[in-house]
Short mmCIF file of C-alpha atoms in Angstrom, two decimals:
data_model
loop_
_atom_site.label_atom_id
_atom_site.label_comp_id
_atom_site.label_asym_id
_atom_site.label_seq_id
_atom_site.Cartn_x
_atom_site.Cartn_y
_atom_site.Cartn_z
CA MET A 18 126.28 -180.19 -140.83
CA PRO A 19 124.54 -177.15 -142.56
CA PRO A 20 126.69 -175.46 -145.54
CA ILE A 21 128.77 -172.48 -144.44
CA ASN A 22 127.02 -170.01 -146.87
CA ASP A 23 123.39 -171.12 -146.04
CA PRO A 24 121.43 -167.86 -145.23
CA THR A 25 118.37 -169.75 -143.61
CA PRO A 26 117.50 -168.37 -140.24
CA ARG A 27 117.18 -170.88 -137.50
CA ALA A 28 115.42 -170.65 -134.23
CA GLY A 29 116.00 -173.04 -131.34
CA THR A 30 112.77 -174.83 -130.25
CA ASN A 31 111.78 -174.10 -126.81
CA GLY A 32 112.27 -176.88 -124.34
CA ALA A 33 108.84 -176.53 -122.88
CA VAL A 34 107.22 -176.69 -126.15
CA LYS A 35 109.08 -179.67 -127.24
CA ILE A 36 107.96 -181.61 -123.93
CA ILE A 37 104.30 -180.33 -124.28
CA GLY A 38 104.34 -181.58 -127.98
CA THR A 39 105.67 -184.93 -127.14
CA LEU A 40 103.24 -185.38 -124.37
CA VAL A 41 100.30 -184.57 -126.48
CA LEU A 42 101.52 -186.88 -129.39
CA ALA A 43 102.10 -189.60 -126.61
CA ALA A 44 98.51 -189.28 -125.48
CA LEU A 45 97.10 -189.22 -128.97
CA VAL A 46 99.02 -192.48 -129.83
CA LEU A 47 98.00 -194.11 -126.65
CA SER A 48 94.23 -193.22 -127.18
CA ILE A 49 94.32 -194.45 -130.75
CA ILE A 50 95.95 -197.82 -129.39
CA LEU A 51 93.32 -198.22 -126.68
CA LEU A 52 90.41 -197.59 -128.90
CA ALA A 53 91.64 -199.97 -131.61
CA LEU A 54 92.23 -202.69 -128.99
CA GLY A 55 88.67 -202.06 -127.52
CA ILE A 56 90.09 -201.40 -124.07
CA PHE A 57 88.60 -198.05 -123.70
CA ASP A 58 85.37 -196.76 -125.36
CA PHE A 59 85.23 -192.93 -125.50
CA GLU A 60 81.65 -192.78 -126.54
CA GLN A 61 80.46 -194.74 -123.60
CA SER A 62 82.53 -192.88 -121.05
CA GLY A 63 80.85 -189.55 -122.28
CA TRP A 64 83.47 -187.87 -124.06
CA PHE A 65 81.57 -187.35 -127.10
CA ASN A 66 77.94 -186.33 -126.11
#
């Protein structure tokens, strides 16, 4: 619980921004896991030409 005399302004995070951020983070983690396990090779599939 924040202190009563705390002057720091706080803005609520937009729900859509939170969902998009979560999806981007999940995609990044998934791609790292697939790359580490050797299941998916991004170079051979033409992502980095």
